[in-house]
Amino acid sequence: MHEEANGEPSPRGVDQGDREFLSLERELTVLFRRARANQGEMAREVHPDLESAAYGLLVRLEECGRQRATELAGYIGVGKATMSRQLRALEQLGLIAREPDPADGRAWLVDLTEEGRSRVGRVREARRERYVTHFSDWDRREVAELARLLNQLNRGMEK
């Protein structure tokens, strides 16, 4: 292995033009691993019995309001059966409620309960405060640029 300018190892025989993509892959792997761990931590802060994967559903509902289960499944990228199972669990924990969709009697709308909204709001505020602390030595423009680039990455990965 050779060493790159940042001190990280790089495999031999890699074209110079591909090193950036190997660095990107390495850093994304670390980021995703940490994100999964953080998501589990945040889920447990909302409710000790909350599955890690369900935290994203709660955040989506907090940000966008009530939605159909099919919309949530499409956003999260899971099938109907998985979404139904997750929604049942959230409902049993008292974090969401379902109501018939007035536009389509066969469909249901899902929304946070007051308890769910309160719990998710507390966890998100605590997480925001941690970000402020972790990034205290960053210029606010750098934080905004990181958010912009991550948004661009997320949009690109949807394609």
Short mmCIF file of C-alpha atoms in Angstrom, two decimals:
data_model
loop_
_atom_site.label_atom_id
_atom_site.label_comp_id
_atom_site.label_asym_id
_atom_site.label_seq_id
_atom_site.Cartn_x
_atom_site.Cartn_y
_atom_site.Cartn_z
CA MET A 1 0.00 0.00 0.00
CA HIS A 2 1.09 3.53 -0.74
CA GLU A 3 0.22 6.50 1.41
CA GLU A 4 -1.85 9.40 0.12
CA ALA A 5 -1.28 13.04 1.02
CA ASN A 6 -3.82 12.80 3.86
CA GLY A 7 -1.89 9.93 5.45
CA GLU A 8 -4.43 7.28 4.45
CA PRO A 9 -3.29 4.13 2.65
CA SER A 10 -4.19 3.68 -1.02
CA PRO A 11 -3.99 0.44 -2.96
CA ARG A 12 -1.15 -0.10 -5.41
CA GLY A 13 -1.85 0.14 -9.09
CA VAL A 14 -4.70 2.61 -8.72
CA ASP A 15 -4.83 5.28 -11.37
CA GLN A 16 -4.23 8.75 -9.96
CA GLY A 17 -7.60 9.81 -11.39
CA ASP A 18 -9.39 7.11 -9.38
CA ARG A 19 -7.84 7.94 -6.00
CA GLU A 20 -10.44 10.63 -5.34
CA PHE A 21 -13.21 8.07 -5.77
CA LEU A 22 -11.46 5.60 -3.49
CA SER A 23 -11.11 8.36 -0.90
CA LEU A 24 -14.78 9.18 -1.35
CA GLU A 25 -15.74 5.53 -0.91
CA ARG A 26 -13.63 5.24 2.26
CA GLU A 27 -15.05 8.42 3.81
CA LEU A 28 -18.64 7.52 2.91
CA THR A 29 -18.16 4.08 4.48
CA VAL A 30 -17.07 5.73 7.74
CA LEU A 31 -19.89 8.29 7.54
CA PHE A 32 -22.57 5.65 6.87
CA ARG A 33 -21.28 3.42 9.69
CA ARG A 34 -21.41 6.34 12.12
CA ALA A 35 -24.81 7.44 10.81
CA ARG A 36 -26.26 3.96 11.43
CA ALA A 37 -24.92 3.98 14.98
CA ASN A 38 -26.27 7.51 15.58
CA GLN A 39 -29.65 6.59 14.15
CA GLY A 40 -29.91 3.70 16.60
CA GLU A 41 -28.96 6.01 19.45
CA MET A 42 -31.53 8.62 18.40
CA ALA A 43 -34.21 5.95 18.01
CA ARG A 44 -33.58 4.71 21.58
CA GLU A 45 -33.75 8.32 22.82
CA VAL A 46 -37.22 8.65 21.28
CA HIS A 47 -38.35 5.33 22.79
CA PRO A 48 -36.30 2.43 24.18
CA ASP A 49 -38.23 -0.07 22.02
CA LEU A 50 -38.00 1.91 18.78
CA GLU A 51 -36.25 0.19 15.88
CA SER A 52 -33.38 2.15 14.41
CA ALA A 53 -34.90 2.15 10.91
CA ALA A 54 -38.14 3.71 12.17
CA TYR A 55 -36.45 6.91 13.32
CA GLY A 56 -36.29 8.21 9.75
CA LEU A 57 -40.06 7.73 9.40
CA LEU A 58 -40.69 9.83 12.47
CA VAL A 59 -38.42 12.60 11.22
CA ARG A 60 -40.15 12.56 7.84
CA LEU A 61 -43.56 12.86 9.49
CA GLU A 62 -42.33 15.70 11.71
CA GLU A 63 -40.99 17.60 8.71
CA CYS A 64 -43.75 16.90 6.19
CA GLY A 65 -46.85 16.16 8.24
CA ARG A 66 -49.29 13.38 7.62
CA GLN A 67 -48.75 11.14 4.64
CA ARG A 68 -49.93 7.92 3.10
CA ALA A 69 -48.01 4.79 3.98
CA THR A 70 -47.17 4.31 0.29
CA GLU A 71 -45.55 7.77 0.19
CA LEU A 72 -43.48 6.94 3.25
CA ALA A 73 -42.45 3.58 1.81
CA GLY A 74 -41.34 5.26 -1.41
CA TYR A 75 -39.38 7.91 0.44
CA ILE A 76 -37.64 5.44 2.76
CA GLY A 77 -37.19 2.88 -0.02
CA VAL A 78 -38.94 -0.13 1.49
CA GLY A 79 -41.83 -2.33 0.42
CA LYS A 80 -45.42 -2.15 1.62
CA ALA A 81 -45.05 -5.12 3.97
CA THR A 82 -42.01 -3.63 5.71
CA MET A 83 -43.71 -0.26 5.97
CA SER A 84 -46.88 -1.81 7.42
CA ARG A 85 -44.83 -3.67 10.04
CA GLN A 86 -42.92 -0.52 11.02
CA LEU A 87 -46.08 1.57 11.20
CA ARG A 88 -47.82 -1.04 13.38
CA ALA A 89 -44.87 -0.97 15.79
CA LEU A 90 -44.88 2.85 15.90
CA GLU A 91 -48.62 2.85 16.50
CA GLN A 92 -48.26 0.35 19.35
CA LEU A 93 -45.63 2.62 20.94
CA GLY A 94 -48.09 5.53 20.74
CA LEU A 95 -45.84 7.57 18.43
CA ILE A 96 -48.10 7.65 15.36
CA ALA A 97 -51.79 7.41 14.57
CA ARG A 98 -53.59 6.43 11.39
CA GLU A 99 -56.77 7.93 10.01
CA PRO A 100 -58.73 7.26 6.84
CA ASP A 101 -57.68 9.39 3.89
CA PRO A 102 -60.68 11.62 3.06
CA ALA A 103 -59.57 11.66 -0.60
CA ASP A 104 -59.51 7.85 -0.86
CA GLY A 105 -61.48 5.71 1.58
CA ARG A 106 -59.22 2.71 0.91
CA ALA A 107 -56.06 4.54 2.01
CA TRP A 108 -54.82 5.66 5.40
CA LEU A 109 -52.94 8.77 6.44
CA VAL A 110 -50.22 8.47 9.05
CA ASP A 111 -49.15 11.26 11.40
CA LEU A 112 -47.28 11.74 14.63
CA THR A 113 -49.26 11.74 17.84
CA GLU A 114 -48.64 14.61 20.27
CA GLU A 115 -46.43 12.23 22.25
CA GLY A 116 -44.52 11.28 19.11
CA ARG A 117 -44.11 14.91 18.07
CA SER A 118 -42.84 15.85 21.53
CA ARG A 119 -40.34 12.97 21.73
CA VAL A 120 -38.99 13.44 18.20
CA GLY A 121 -38.72 17.20 18.72
CA ARG A 122 -36.69 16.76 21.92
CA VAL A 123 -34.28 14.31 20.27
CA ARG A 124 -33.82 16.46 17.18
CA GLU A 125 -33.18 19.57 19.28
CA ALA A 126 -30.58 17.70 21.35
CA ARG A 127 -28.95 16.44 18.12
CA ARG A 128 -28.90 19.99 16.70
CA GLU A 129 -27.19 21.21 19.86
CA ARG A 130 -24.57 18.46 19.50
CA TYR A 131 -23.93 19.51 15.90
CA VAL A 132 -23.45 23.10 17.03
CA THR A 133 -20.87 21.88 19.54
CA HIS A 134 -19.11 19.47 17.14
CA PHE A 135 -18.88 22.09 14.41
CA SER A 136 -18.12 25.07 16.66
CA ASP A 137 -14.73 25.56 15.02
CA TRP A 138 -16.26 25.57 11.52
CA ASP A 139 -17.38 28.72 9.80
CA ARG A 140 -21.18 28.73 9.36
CA ARG A 141 -20.63 29.00 5.59
CA GLU A 142 -18.67 25.74 5.71
CA VAL A 143 -21.52 24.05 7.55
CA ALA A 144 -23.96 25.40 4.96
CA GLU A 145 -21.69 24.18 2.15
CA LEU A 146 -21.45 20.70 3.71
CA ALA A 147 -25.26 20.58 3.97
CA ARG A 148 -25.56 21.70 0.34
CA LEU A 149 -23.09 19.05 -0.86
CA LEU A 150 -24.79 16.31 1.18
CA ASN A 151 -28.13 17.36 -0.30
CA GLN A 152 -26.60 17.17 -3.77
CA LEU A 153 -25.21 13.72 -2.94
CA ASN A 154 -28.59 12.51 -1.66
CA ARG A 155 -30.41 13.81 -4.73
CA GLY A 156 -27.84 12.14 -6.97
CA MET A 157 -28.25 8.82 -5.18
CA GLU A 158 -32.02 8.88 -5.78
CA LYS A 159 -31.45 8.52 -9.54
#
